[in-house]
mmCIF file of C-alpha atoms and ligand atoms in Angstrom:
data_model
loop_
_atom_site.group_PDB
_atom_site.id
_atom_site.type_symbol
_atom_site.label_atom_id
_atom_site.label_comp_id
_atom_site.label_asym_id
_atom_site.label_seq_id
_atom_site.Cartn_x
_atom_site.Cartn_y
_atom_site.Cartn_z
ATOM 1 C CA MET A 1 114.024 83.266 106.312
ATOM 2 C CA ARG A 2 112.351 84.603 103.763
ATOM 3 C CA LEU A 3 108.253 84.164 104.542
ATOM 4 C CA VAL A 4 104.646 84.614 103.597
ATOM 5 C CA LEU A 5 101.837 84.161 105.925
ATOM 6 C CA VAL A 6 98.152 83.827 103.982
ATOM 7 C CA GLY A 7 94.781 83.048 105.778
ATOM 8 C CA PRO A 8 92.014 84.672 105.774
ATOM 9 C CA PRO A 9 90.871 88.039 107.531
ATOM 10 C CA GLY A 10 90.940 87.070 110.931
ATOM 11 C CA ALA A 11 92.835 84.210 110.471
ATOM 12 C CA GLY A 12 95.198 85.456 112.875
ATOM 13 C CA LYS A 13 98.301 86.096 111.300
ATOM 14 C CA GLY A 14 98.778 89.705 111.900
ATOM 15 C CA THR A 15 98.792 88.075 115.969
ATOM 16 C CA GLN A 16 100.855 85.478 114.758
ATOM 17 C CA ALA A 17 103.094 88.099 112.605
ATOM 18 C CA GLN A 18 104.226 90.122 115.764
ATOM 19 C CA PHE A 19 105.650 86.784 117.913
ATOM 20 C CA ILE A 20 107.514 85.070 114.274
ATOM 21 C CA ALA A 21 108.803 88.037 113.107
ATOM 22 C CA SER A 22 110.695 88.767 116.782
ATOM 23 C CA ASN A 23 111.086 85.186 117.310
ATOM 24 C CA LEU A 24 113.050 85.119 113.803
ATOM 25 C CA SER A 25 114.517 88.297 114.440
ATOM 26 C CA ILE A 26 113.432 89.998 110.541
ATOM 27 C CA PRO A 27 111.453 92.571 110.192
ATOM 28 C CA LYS A 28 107.272 91.969 110.155
ATOM 29 C CA ILE A 29 105.915 94.023 106.660
ATOM 30 C CA SER A 30 101.934 93.908 106.492
ATOM 31 C CA THR A 31 100.368 96.025 104.291
ATOM 32 C CA GLY A 32 97.856 96.311 105.768
ATOM 33 C CA ASP A 33 99.154 98.875 108.646
ATOM 34 C CA ILE A 34 101.617 99.945 106.085
ATOM 35 C CA PHE A 35 98.017 101.352 104.535
ATOM 36 C CA ARG A 36 96.844 102.259 107.255
ATOM 37 C CA ALA A 37 99.559 104.142 108.554
ATOM 38 C CA ASN A 38 99.043 105.983 105.433
ATOM 39 C CA VAL A 39 95.710 106.102 106.155
ATOM 40 C CA SER A 40 95.950 108.009 109.583
ATOM 41 C CA GLY A 41 98.331 109.890 107.968
ATOM 42 C CA GLY A 42 96.754 111.450 105.017
ATOM 43 C CA THR A 43 98.898 110.955 102.192
ATOM 44 C CA GLU A 44 98.862 110.822 98.507
ATOM 45 C CA LEU A 45 98.408 106.943 98.856
ATOM 46 C CA GLY A 46 96.209 106.539 101.995
ATOM 47 C CA LYS A 47 94.089 108.970 100.580
ATOM 48 C CA LEU A 48 93.891 106.445 97.512
ATOM 49 C CA ALA A 49 93.331 103.356 99.305
ATOM 50 C CA LYS A 50 90.953 103.924 101.227
ATOM 51 C CA THR A 51 87.979 104.188 99.504
ATOM 52 C CA TYR A 52 89.312 99.966 98.639
ATOM 53 C CA MET A 53 89.800 99.711 102.533
ATOM 54 C CA ASP A 54 86.618 101.264 103.146
ATOM 55 C CA ARG A 55 84.633 98.887 100.503
ATOM 56 C CA GLY A 56 86.552 95.675 101.794
ATOM 57 C CA ASP A 57 88.145 95.398 98.256
ATOM 58 C CA LEU A 58 92.250 94.991 97.166
ATOM 59 C CA VAL A 59 93.660 97.883 97.061
ATOM 60 C CA PRO A 60 95.175 97.983 93.085
ATOM 61 C CA ASP A 61 98.054 96.314 92.341
ATOM 62 C CA GLU A 62 100.135 98.314 91.069
ATOM 63 C CA VAL A 63 100.036 100.769 94.225
ATOM 64 C CA THR A 64 100.329 97.767 96.440
ATOM 65 C CA ILE A 65 103.468 96.227 94.305
ATOM 66 C CA ALA A 66 104.966 99.902 94.371
ATOM 67 C CA MET A 67 104.884 100.295 98.284
ATOM 68 C CA VAL A 68 106.124 95.955 98.683
ATOM 69 C CA ARG A 69 108.677 96.836 96.389
ATOM 70 C CA ASP A 70 110.348 99.914 98.204
ATOM 71 C CA ARG A 71 109.828 98.393 101.074
ATOM 72 C CA LEU A 72 111.771 95.198 100.414
ATOM 73 C CA SER A 73 114.178 97.712 99.187
ATOM 74 C CA GLU A 74 115.702 98.370 102.693
ATOM 75 C CA ASP A 75 118.874 97.553 104.727
ATOM 76 C CA ASP A 76 116.723 95.240 107.218
ATOM 77 C CA ALA A 77 114.877 93.618 105.079
ATOM 78 C CA GLN A 78 117.889 92.279 103.096
ATOM 79 C CA ASP A 79 118.217 89.146 105.120
ATOM 80 C CA GLY A 80 114.390 88.363 105.357
ATOM 81 C CA PHE A 81 111.404 88.833 106.765
ATOM 82 C CA LEU A 82 107.795 88.364 106.883
ATOM 83 C CA LEU A 83 104.859 89.329 105.028
ATOM 84 C CA ASP A 84 101.307 89.419 105.837
ATOM 85 C CA GLY A 85 98.925 89.710 103.869
ATOM 86 C CA PHE A 86 100.615 90.819 100.739
ATOM 87 C CA PRO A 87 100.767 88.658 98.210
ATOM 88 C CA ARG A 88 96.767 88.384 98.026
ATOM 89 C CA ASN A 89 96.361 87.340 94.497
ATOM 90 C CA VAL A 90 98.274 85.656 92.028
ATOM 91 C CA PRO A 91 99.734 88.328 89.799
ATOM 92 C CA GLN A 92 100.376 89.969 93.247
ATOM 93 C CA ALA A 93 102.095 86.069 93.610
ATOM 94 C CA GLU A 94 103.760 86.183 90.590
ATOM 95 C CA ILE A 95 105.738 89.408 90.297
ATOM 96 C CA LEU A 96 106.762 89.190 93.752
ATOM 97 C CA LYS A 97 108.822 85.958 92.284
ATOM 98 C CA LYS A 98 110.328 88.130 89.557
ATOM 99 C CA MET A 99 111.070 90.603 91.767
ATOM 100 C CA LEU A 100 112.711 88.451 94.357
ATOM 101 C CA ALA A 101 114.417 86.320 91.533
ATOM 102 C CA ASP A 102 115.812 89.663 90.023
ATOM 103 C CA TRP A 103 117.355 90.217 93.406
ATOM 104 C CA GLY A 104 119.017 86.924 93.846
ATOM 105 C CA GLN A 105 116.159 85.651 96.462
ATOM 106 C CA ALA A 106 113.107 83.590 97.070
ATOM 107 C CA LEU A 107 110.660 82.627 99.373
ATOM 108 C CA ASP A 108 111.835 79.850 101.452
ATOM 109 C CA LEU A 109 108.404 79.210 103.326
ATOM 110 C CA VAL A 110 104.621 80.349 102.385
ATOM 111 C CA LEU A 111 102.339 79.626 106.006
ATOM 112 C CA GLU A 112 98.662 78.729 105.809
ATOM 113 C CA LEU A 113 97.312 79.941 108.524
ATOM 114 C CA VAL A 114 94.164 77.788 108.922
ATOM 115 C CA VAL A 115 90.235 78.226 110.305
ATOM 116 C CA ASP A 116 87.021 77.875 109.664
ATOM 117 C CA ASP A 117 84.437 81.097 108.666
ATOM 118 C CA ASP A 118 82.694 80.748 112.122
ATOM 119 C CA GLU A 119 85.737 81.090 114.641
ATOM 120 C CA VAL A 120 87.210 83.600 111.375
ATOM 121 C CA VAL A 121 83.543 85.904 111.916
ATOM 122 C CA ARG A 122 83.974 85.846 116.507
ATOM 123 C CA ARG A 123 87.854 86.520 115.847
ATOM 124 C CA LEU A 124 87.038 90.046 113.483
ATOM 125 C CA ALA A 125 83.673 91.138 115.620
ATOM 126 C CA GLY A 126 86.295 91.324 118.935
ATOM 127 C CA ARG A 127 89.176 92.968 117.390
ATOM 128 C CA ARG A 128 90.544 95.680 118.485
ATOM 129 C CA THR A 129 93.616 97.684 117.374
ATOM 130 C CA CYS A 130 96.700 99.514 120.266
ATOM 131 C CA SER A 131 96.836 102.935 118.425
ATOM 132 C CA GLN A 132 100.212 103.855 119.947
ATOM 133 C CA CYS A 133 102.348 100.551 119.201
ATOM 134 C CA GLY A 134 99.346 98.100 116.918
ATOM 135 C CA ARG A 135 98.639 95.733 119.406
ATOM 136 C CA ILE A 136 96.402 93.087 118.031
ATOM 137 C CA TRP A 137 93.368 92.480 120.915
ATOM 138 C CA HIS A 138 90.734 90.711 121.774
ATOM 139 C CA VAL A 139 87.747 91.704 123.482
ATOM 140 C CA GLU A 140 86.376 88.187 124.385
ATOM 141 C CA PHE A 141 89.482 86.164 123.977
ATOM 142 C CA ASP A 142 91.984 88.805 126.276
ATOM 143 C CA ASP A 143 88.485 89.733 128.062
ATOM 144 C CA LYS A 144 89.131 93.341 127.540
ATOM 145 C CA GLN A 145 87.475 95.228 130.546
ATOM 146 C CA ASP A 146 88.805 99.189 129.259
ATOM 147 C CA ASP A 147 89.605 100.305 126.258
ATOM 148 C CA LEU A 148 93.294 100.799 127.173
ATOM 149 C CA CYS A 149 96.482 98.226 125.852
ATOM 150 C CA ASP A 150 97.793 96.237 128.722
ATOM 151 C CA ALA A 151 101.389 96.668 126.278
ATOM 152 C CA CYS A 152 101.540 99.985 126.387
ATOM 153 C CA GLY A 153 98.826 101.736 127.490
ATOM 154 C CA GLY A 154 97.249 103.041 124.662
ATOM 155 C CA THR A 155 93.376 103.351 122.909
ATOM 156 C CA LEU A 156 92.395 100.369 121.208
ATOM 157 C CA PHE A 157 90.614 101.330 118.392
ATOM 158 C CA GLN A 158 87.676 98.665 116.444
ATOM 159 C CA ARG A 159 88.723 98.717 112.456
ATOM 160 C CA ASP A 160 86.011 100.744 110.242
ATOM 161 C CA ASP A 161 87.022 97.846 107.854
ATOM 162 C CA ASP A 162 85.256 95.180 110.505
ATOM 163 C CA LYS A 163 81.870 95.991 110.643
ATOM 164 C CA GLU A 164 79.812 92.876 109.844
ATOM 165 C CA GLU A 165 78.665 93.412 105.882
ATOM 166 C CA THR A 166 82.791 95.138 105.061
ATOM 167 C CA VAL A 167 83.378 92.228 106.624
ATOM 168 C CA ARG A 168 81.345 89.280 104.260
ATOM 169 C CA HIS A 169 82.444 91.281 101.965
ATOM 170 C CA ARG A 170 86.462 90.735 101.909
ATOM 171 C CA LEU A 171 85.324 86.720 103.116
ATOM 172 C CA GLU A 172 84.201 86.675 99.484
ATOM 173 C CA VAL A 173 87.459 88.872 98.141
ATOM 174 C CA TYR A 174 89.483 86.075 100.176
ATOM 175 C CA GLN A 175 87.569 82.983 98.232
ATOM 176 C CA GLU A 176 88.364 84.422 94.883
ATOM 177 C CA GLN A 177 91.195 86.258 94.739
ATOM 178 C CA THR A 178 93.149 85.309 97.363
ATOM 179 C CA ALA A 179 92.764 81.173 98.058
ATOM 180 C CA PRO A 180 93.943 80.885 94.835
ATOM 181 C CA LEU A 181 97.328 81.529 96.073
ATOM 182 C CA ILE A 182 97.326 78.300 98.132
ATOM 183 C CA ASN A 183 97.394 75.883 95.219
ATOM 184 C CA PHE A 184 100.096 78.402 93.310
ATOM 185 C CA TYR A 185 102.226 77.531 96.912
ATOM 186 C CA ALA A 186 101.585 74.740 96.592
ATOM 187 C CA ASP A 187 102.914 74.083 93.479
ATOM 188 C CA GLU A 188 106.340 75.791 93.932
ATOM 189 C CA GLY A 189 106.334 73.232 96.808
ATOM 190 C CA ILE A 190 107.089 75.838 99.140
ATOM 191 C CA LEU A 191 103.053 75.691 101.222
ATOM 192 C CA VAL A 192 102.802 73.860 104.852
ATOM 193 C CA GLY A 193 99.278 74.591 106.207
ATOM 194 C CA VAL A 194 99.053 74.985 110.122
ATOM 195 C CA ASP A 195 95.690 74.766 112.767
ATOM 196 C CA ALA A 196 95.772 78.082 114.111
ATOM 197 C CA THR A 197 92.827 77.457 116.822
ATOM 198 C CA GLY A 198 93.236 77.312 120.225
ATOM 199 C CA PRO A 199 94.658 79.524 121.959
ATOM 200 C CA VAL A 200 97.704 82.381 120.430
ATOM 201 C CA GLU A 201 100.231 80.524 122.386
ATOM 202 C CA GLU A 202 99.831 77.112 120.968
ATOM 203 C CA VAL A 203 99.533 78.588 117.254
ATOM 204 C CA THR A 204 102.821 79.994 117.503
ATOM 205 C CA GLN A 205 104.345 77.292 118.364
ATOM 206 C CA ARG A 206 103.154 74.891 115.413
ATOM 207 C CA ALA A 207 103.959 78.047 113.514
ATOM 208 C CA MET A 208 107.470 77.445 114.898
ATOM 209 C CA ASP A 209 107.542 73.820 114.393
ATOM 210 C CA ALA A 210 107.032 74.440 110.968
ATOM 211 C CA ILE A 211 108.925 77.007 109.871
ATOM 212 C CA ARG A 212 112.094 75.090 111.808
ATOM 213 C CA PRO A 213 113.149 73.259 108.543
ATOM 214 C CA PHE A 214 113.139 75.496 106.779
ATOM 215 C CA LEU A 215 115.754 77.582 108.827
ATOM 216 C CA GLY A 216 119.109 77.433 106.792
HETATM 217 P P1 ADP B 1 93.219 91.628 107.314
HETATM 218 O O1 ADP B 1 94.090 91.356 108.313
HETATM 219 O O2 ADP B 1 91.988 91.751 108.430
HETATM 220 O O3 ADP B 1 93.019 90.720 106.587
HETATM 221 P P2 ADP B 1 94.874 93.343 106.211
HETATM 222 O O4 ADP B 1 94.638 94.539 107.835
HETATM 223 O O5 ADP B 1 95.214 91.965 105.787
HETATM 224 O O6 ADP B 1 93.292 92.767 106.720
HETATM 225 O O7 ADP B 1 94.481 94.225 105.216
HETATM 226 C C1 ADP B 1 93.008 94.960 105.070
HETATM 227 C C2 ADP B 1 93.198 95.909 103.664
HETATM 228 O O8 ADP B 1 93.805 96.475 103.290
HETATM 229 C C3 ADP B 1 92.595 94.788 102.931
HETATM 230 O O9 ADP B 1 90.721 94.943 102.910
HETATM 231 C C4 ADP B 1 92.757 95.853 101.724
HETATM 232 O O10 ADP B 1 92.105 96.275 101.561
HETATM 233 C C5 ADP B 1 94.436 96.063 101.881
HETATM 234 N N1 ADP B 1 95.487 95.254 101.510
HETATM 235 C C6 ADP B 1 96.141 94.516 102.486
HETATM 236 N N2 ADP B 1 96.745 94.100 101.707
HETATM 237 C C7 ADP B 1 96.726 94.889 100.512
HETATM 238 C C8 ADP B 1 97.101 93.431 98.990
HETATM 239 N N3 ADP B 1 98.157 93.264 99.003
HETATM 240 N N4 ADP B 1 96.235 94.177 97.846
HETATM 241 C C9 ADP B 1 95.588 94.972 98.272
HETATM 242 N N5 ADP B 1 95.000 94.782 99.269
HETATM 243 C C10 ADP B 1 95.603 94.883 100.271
HETATM 244 P P1 ADP B 2 94.831 88.543 110.372
HETATM 245 O O1 ADP B 2 95.886 90.029 110.814
HETATM 246 O O2 ADP B 2 94.646 87.320 109.876
HETATM 247 O O3 ADP B 2 92.879 89.494 110.047
HETATM 248 P P2 ADP B 2 93.950 89.230 113.734
HETATM 249 O O4 ADP B 2 95.916 88.411 113.813
HETATM 250 O O5 ADP B 2 94.103 90.380 113.065
HETATM 251 O O6 ADP B 2 94.055 88.747 111.808
HETATM 252 O O7 ADP B 2 93.485 88.304 114.768
HETATM 253 C C1 ADP B 2 92.220 88.666 114.895
HETATM 254 C C2 ADP B 2 91.599 88.589 115.816
HETATM 255 O O8 ADP B 2 91.551 87.059 116.294
HETATM 256 C C3 ADP B 2 92.118 89.863 116.710
HETATM 257 O O9 ADP B 2 90.832 89.900 117.730
HETATM 258 C C4 ADP B 2 92.872 88.623 117.905
HETATM 259 O O10 ADP B 2 93.582 88.912 118.984
HETATM 260 C C5 ADP B 2 92.610 87.262 117.278
HETATM 261 N N1 ADP B 2 92.724 85.588 117.826
HETATM 262 C C6 ADP B 2 94.457 85.911 116.766
HETATM 263 N N2 ADP B 2 94.413 84.613 117.309
HETATM 264 C C7 ADP B 2 93.767 84.030 118.057
HETATM 265 C C8 ADP B 2 93.523 82.732 118.188
HETATM 266 N N3 ADP B 2 94.729 82.125 118.508
HETATM 267 N N4 ADP B 2 92.224 82.393 119.180
HETATM 268 C C9 ADP B 2 91.610 83.501 119.707
HETATM 269 N N5 ADP B 2 92.055 84.713 119.414
HETATM 270 C C10 ADP B 2 92.571 84.706 117.999
#
Protein backbone atom coordinates (compact mmCIF):
# COMPACT_ATOMS: atom_id res chain seq x y z
CA MET A 1 0.00 0.00 0.00
CA ARG A 2 1.38 3.39 -1.08
CA LEU A 3 -0.50 5.95 0.91
CA VAL A 4 -0.41 9.73 1.47
CA LEU A 5 -2.04 11.61 4.36
CA VAL A 6 -3.08 15.22 3.71
CA GLY A 7 -4.80 17.73 5.93
CA PRO A 8 -4.10 21.05 7.64
CA PRO A 9 -1.45 21.38 10.36
CA GLY A 10 -2.98 19.89 13.51
CA ALA A 11 -5.47 17.65 11.69
CA GLY A 12 -3.90 14.59 13.30
CA LYS A 13 -1.73 13.31 10.43
CA GLY A 14 1.25 12.41 12.62
CA THR A 15 -0.99 10.85 15.27
CA GLN A 16 -2.89 8.72 12.76
CA ALA A 17 0.23 7.95 10.71
CA GLN A 18 1.84 6.12 13.63
CA PHE A 19 -1.20 3.80 14.05
CA ILE A 20 -2.03 3.31 10.35
CA ALA A 21 1.59 2.53 9.41
CA SER A 22 1.85 0.05 12.23
CA ASN A 23 -1.48 -1.61 11.30
CA LEU A 24 -0.34 -1.97 7.68
CA SER A 25 3.31 -2.85 8.53
CA ILE A 26 4.66 -0.11 6.26
CA PRO A 27 7.19 2.62 7.11
CA LYS A 28 5.84 6.01 8.13
CA ILE A 29 7.76 8.72 6.31
CA SER A 30 7.16 12.15 7.80
CA THR A 31 9.06 15.01 6.16
CA GLY A 32 8.47 17.23 9.22
CA ASP A 33 10.09 14.56 11.47
CA ILE A 34 13.05 14.16 9.10
CA PHE A 35 13.59 17.93 8.98
CA ARG A 36 13.34 18.19 12.80
CA ALA A 37 15.85 15.35 13.23
CA ASN A 38 18.25 17.24 10.95
CA VAL A 39 17.69 20.47 12.89
CA SER A 40 18.52 18.78 16.23
CA GLY A 41 21.46 16.95 14.63
CA GLY A 42 22.85 20.29 13.40
CA THR A 43 23.30 19.03 9.80
CA GLU A 44 23.60 21.38 6.81
CA LEU A 45 20.10 20.29 5.70
CA GLY A 46 18.83 21.09 9.20
CA LYS A 47 20.39 24.57 9.19
CA LEU A 48 18.81 25.35 5.85
CA ALA A 49 15.38 23.91 6.75
CA LYS A 50 15.23 25.68 10.13
CA THR A 51 14.96 29.20 8.68
CA TYR A 52 11.87 28.18 6.72
CA MET A 53 10.32 26.06 9.47
CA ASP A 54 10.66 28.81 12.08
CA ARG A 55 8.65 31.14 9.85
CA GLY A 56 6.08 28.45 9.05
CA ASP A 57 7.03 28.50 5.37
CA LEU A 58 7.66 25.46 3.20
CA VAL A 59 11.25 24.32 2.77
CA PRO A 60 12.20 24.75 -0.94
CA ASP A 61 10.98 21.95 -3.21
CA GLU A 62 14.42 20.88 -4.54
CA VAL A 63 15.66 20.22 -1.01
CA THR A 64 12.50 18.45 0.14
CA ILE A 65 12.16 16.33 -2.99
CA ALA A 66 15.81 15.18 -2.90
CA MET A 67 15.32 14.13 0.72
CA VAL A 68 12.13 12.18 -0.07
CA ARG A 69 13.72 10.54 -3.11
CA ASP A 70 16.57 9.24 -0.89
CA ARG A 71 14.15 7.97 1.75
CA LEU A 72 11.84 6.25 -0.77
CA SER A 73 14.86 4.53 -2.32
CA GLU A 74 15.60 2.65 0.90
CA ASP A 75 14.83 -1.07 1.08
CA ASP A 76 11.99 -0.85 3.61
CA ALA A 77 9.95 1.45 1.32
CA GLN A 78 9.95 -0.83 -1.73
CA ASP A 79 6.69 -2.64 -0.88
CA GLY A 80 4.77 0.32 0.44
CA PHE A 81 4.92 3.44 2.59
CA LEU A 82 2.83 6.06 4.30
CA LEU A 83 3.82 9.65 3.51
CA ASP A 84 2.90 12.22 6.19
CA GLY A 85 3.46 15.87 5.26
CA PHE A 86 4.58 15.22 1.69
CA PRO A 87 3.59 16.25 -0.93
CA ARG A 88 2.60 19.71 0.26
CA ASN A 89 2.05 21.52 -3.02
CA VAL A 90 1.12 20.56 -6.58
CA PRO A 91 4.71 20.67 -7.96
CA GLN A 92 5.80 18.18 -5.25
CA ALA A 93 2.83 15.94 -6.14
CA GLU A 94 3.72 16.03 -9.84
CA ILE A 95 7.34 15.14 -9.18
CA LEU A 96 6.33 12.36 -6.78
CA LYS A 97 4.07 10.91 -9.47
CA LYS A 98 6.88 10.94 -12.01
CA MET A 99 9.43 9.55 -9.56
CA LEU A 100 7.17 6.61 -8.68
CA ALA A 101 6.29 6.00 -12.36
CA ASP A 102 10.04 5.80 -13.17
CA TRP A 103 10.24 3.03 -10.57
CA GLY A 104 7.11 1.28 -11.92
CA GLN A 105 5.12 2.39 -8.87
CA ALA A 106 2.08 4.58 -8.20
CA LEU A 107 0.15 5.88 -5.21
CA ASP A 108 -2.82 3.71 -4.22
CA LEU A 109 -4.65 6.19 -2.05
CA VAL A 110 -4.61 9.72 -0.61
CA LEU A 111 -6.50 10.14 2.66
CA GLU A 112 -7.65 13.66 3.49
CA LEU A 113 -8.13 14.23 7.24
CA VAL A 114 -11.03 16.68 7.52
CA VAL A 115 -11.35 18.98 10.58
CA ASP A 116 -12.48 22.59 10.99
CA ASP A 117 -10.15 25.54 11.75
CA ASP A 118 -11.20 25.98 15.41
CA GLU A 119 -10.35 22.37 16.18
CA VAL A 120 -7.01 22.67 14.37
CA VAL A 121 -6.02 25.68 16.49
CA ARG A 122 -7.00 23.86 19.74
CA ARG A 123 -5.05 20.80 18.71
CA LEU A 124 -1.89 22.73 17.80
CA ALA A 125 -1.99 24.91 20.93
CA GLY A 126 -1.84 21.80 23.15
CA ARG A 127 0.46 19.63 21.05
CA ARG A 128 3.46 18.09 22.80
CA THR A 129 5.99 15.70 21.28
CA CYS A 130 8.21 13.16 23.03
CA SER A 131 11.90 14.06 22.63
CA GLN A 132 12.81 10.37 22.91
CA CYS A 133 10.28 8.26 20.92
CA GLY A 134 8.58 11.03 18.88
CA ARG A 135 5.07 10.11 20.03
CA ILE A 136 2.53 12.94 19.84
CA TRP A 137 0.38 13.95 22.84
CA HIS A 138 -2.09 16.69 23.72
CA VAL A 139 -2.04 18.46 27.11
CA GLU A 140 -5.81 18.70 27.36
CA PHE A 141 -7.14 15.71 25.44
CA ASP A 142 -4.58 13.30 26.90
CA ASP A 143 -4.85 14.96 30.31
CA LYS A 144 -1.09 15.46 30.59
CA GLN A 145 -0.34 16.56 34.17
CA ASP A 146 3.40 16.17 33.76
CA ASP A 147 5.86 16.65 30.89
CA LEU A 148 6.67 12.95 30.54
CA CYS A 149 5.75 10.52 27.74
CA ASP A 150 3.36 7.78 28.92
CA ALA A 151 4.83 5.44 26.31
CA CYS A 152 8.58 5.69 27.09
CA GLY A 153 9.11 8.16 29.97
CA GLY A 154 10.90 10.68 27.69
CA THR A 155 10.50 14.43 28.17
CA LEU A 156 7.81 16.17 26.15
CA PHE A 157 8.44 19.44 24.32
CA GLN A 158 6.37 22.04 22.47
CA ARG A 159 7.40 22.68 18.87
CA ASP A 160 8.78 26.18 18.15
CA ASP A 161 6.44 26.52 15.17
CA ASP A 162 3.34 25.86 17.31
CA LYS A 163 3.42 29.46 18.59
CA GLU A 164 0.15 31.24 17.80
CA GLU A 165 1.55 33.64 15.20
CA THR A 166 3.42 30.92 13.31
CA VAL A 167 0.36 28.67 13.44
CA ARG A 168 -1.70 31.36 11.73
CA HIS A 169 0.86 31.65 8.95
CA ARG A 170 1.08 27.86 8.55
CA LEU A 171 -2.70 27.71 8.10
CA GLU A 172 -2.46 30.35 5.33
CA VAL A 173 0.34 28.40 3.67
CA TYR A 174 -1.86 25.30 3.86
CA GLN A 175 -4.82 27.08 2.19
CA GLU A 176 -2.68 28.61 -0.54
CA GLN A 177 -0.26 25.82 -1.36
CA THR A 178 -1.43 22.50 0.07
CA ALA A 179 -5.24 22.61 -0.26
CA PRO A 180 -5.01 22.55 -4.11
CA LEU A 181 -3.71 18.97 -3.72
CA ILE A 182 -7.23 17.92 -2.79
CA ASN A 183 -8.47 18.66 -6.33
CA PHE A 184 -5.28 17.29 -7.86
CA TYR A 185 -5.80 13.89 -6.22
CA ALA A 186 -9.59 13.97 -6.68
CA ASP A 187 -8.92 14.33 -10.43
CA GLU A 188 -6.56 11.34 -10.22
CA GLY A 189 -9.44 9.37 -8.65
CA ILE A 190 -7.46 8.34 -5.55
CA LEU A 191 -8.72 10.83 -2.94
CA VAL A 192 -10.86 9.72 0.01
CA GLY A 193 -11.95 12.13 2.78
CA VAL A 194 -12.10 10.96 6.39
CA ASP A 195 -13.85 12.81 9.21
CA ALA A 196 -10.95 13.42 11.62
CA THR A 197 -13.01 14.70 14.57
CA GLY A 198 -13.75 12.62 17.67
CA PRO A 199 -11.48 10.29 19.65
CA VAL A 200 -8.15 9.23 18.09
CA GLU A 201 -9.14 5.51 17.99
CA GLU A 202 -12.39 6.30 16.17
CA VAL A 203 -10.51 8.31 13.54
CA THR A 204 -8.04 5.42 13.10
CA GLN A 205 -11.02 3.07 12.65
CA ARG A 206 -12.56 5.34 9.99
CA ALA A 207 -9.20 5.62 8.23
CA MET A 208 -8.72 1.83 8.24
CA ASP A 209 -12.29 1.35 6.87
CA ALA A 210 -11.44 3.78 4.05
CA ILE A 211 -8.14 2.01 3.30
CA ARG A 212 -9.44 -1.58 3.31
CA PRO A 213 -11.03 -1.56 -0.18
CA PHE A 214 -7.68 -0.42 -1.62
CA LEU A 215 -5.58 -3.18 -0.06
CA GLY A 216 -4.28 -5.50 -2.77
P1 LIG B 1 2.37 19.71 10.72
O1 LIG B 1 2.37 18.28 11.19
O2 LIG B 1 2.01 20.65 11.79
O3 LIG B 1 1.56 19.91 9.48
P2 LIG B 1 5.03 19.12 9.78
O4 LIG B 1 5.70 18.47 10.93
O5 LIG B 1 4.50 18.25 8.70
O6 LIG B 1 3.88 20.07 10.34
O7 LIG B 1 6.00 20.19 9.10
C1 LIG B 1 6.72 21.14 9.86
C2 LIG B 1 7.46 22.07 8.90
O8 LIG B 1 8.42 21.32 8.13
C3 LIG B 1 6.60 22.77 7.86
O9 LIG B 1 5.99 23.95 8.36
C4 LIG B 1 7.63 23.07 6.75
O10 LIG B 1 8.45 24.17 7.11
C5 LIG B 1 8.50 21.81 6.80
N1 LIG B 1 7.99 20.78 5.87
C6 LIG B 1 7.49 19.56 6.19
N2 LIG B 1 7.13 18.88 5.09
C7 LIG B 1 7.40 19.69 4.03
C8 LIG B 1 7.24 19.57 2.61
N3 LIG B 1 6.70 18.47 2.05
N4 LIG B 1 7.64 20.61 1.85
C9 LIG B 1 8.19 21.71 2.37
N5 LIG B 1 8.35 21.90 3.70
C10 LIG B 1 7.97 20.90 4.53
P1 LIG C 1 -0.55 16.98 12.28
O1 LIG C 1 0.54 15.95 12.08
O2 LIG C 1 -1.64 16.85 11.26
O3 LIG C 1 -0.01 18.37 12.37
P2 LIG C 1 -0.79 15.86 14.98
O4 LIG C 1 -0.97 14.40 14.75
O5 LIG C 1 0.54 16.32 15.43
O6 LIG C 1 -1.27 16.70 13.67
O7 LIG C 1 -1.91 16.32 16.03
C1 LIG C 1 -1.98 17.66 16.51
C2 LIG C 1 -2.42 17.64 17.99
O8 LIG C 1 -3.77 17.18 18.08
C3 LIG C 1 -1.60 16.70 18.88
O9 LIG C 1 -1.44 17.30 20.14
C4 LIG C 1 -2.46 15.44 18.99
O10 LIG C 1 -2.25 14.77 20.23
C5 LIG C 1 -3.87 16.02 18.92
N1 LIG C 1 -4.83 15.12 18.27
C6 LIG C 1 -4.64 14.35 17.17
N2 LIG C 1 -5.77 13.65 16.86
C7 LIG C 1 -6.69 14.02 17.79
C8 LIG C 1 -8.07 13.66 18.03
N3 LIG C 1 -8.71 12.78 17.24
N4 LIG C 1 -8.69 14.23 19.07
C9 LIG C 1 -8.04 15.11 19.86
N5 LIG C 1 -6.77 15.49 19.70
C10 LIG C 1 -6.10 14.95 18.69
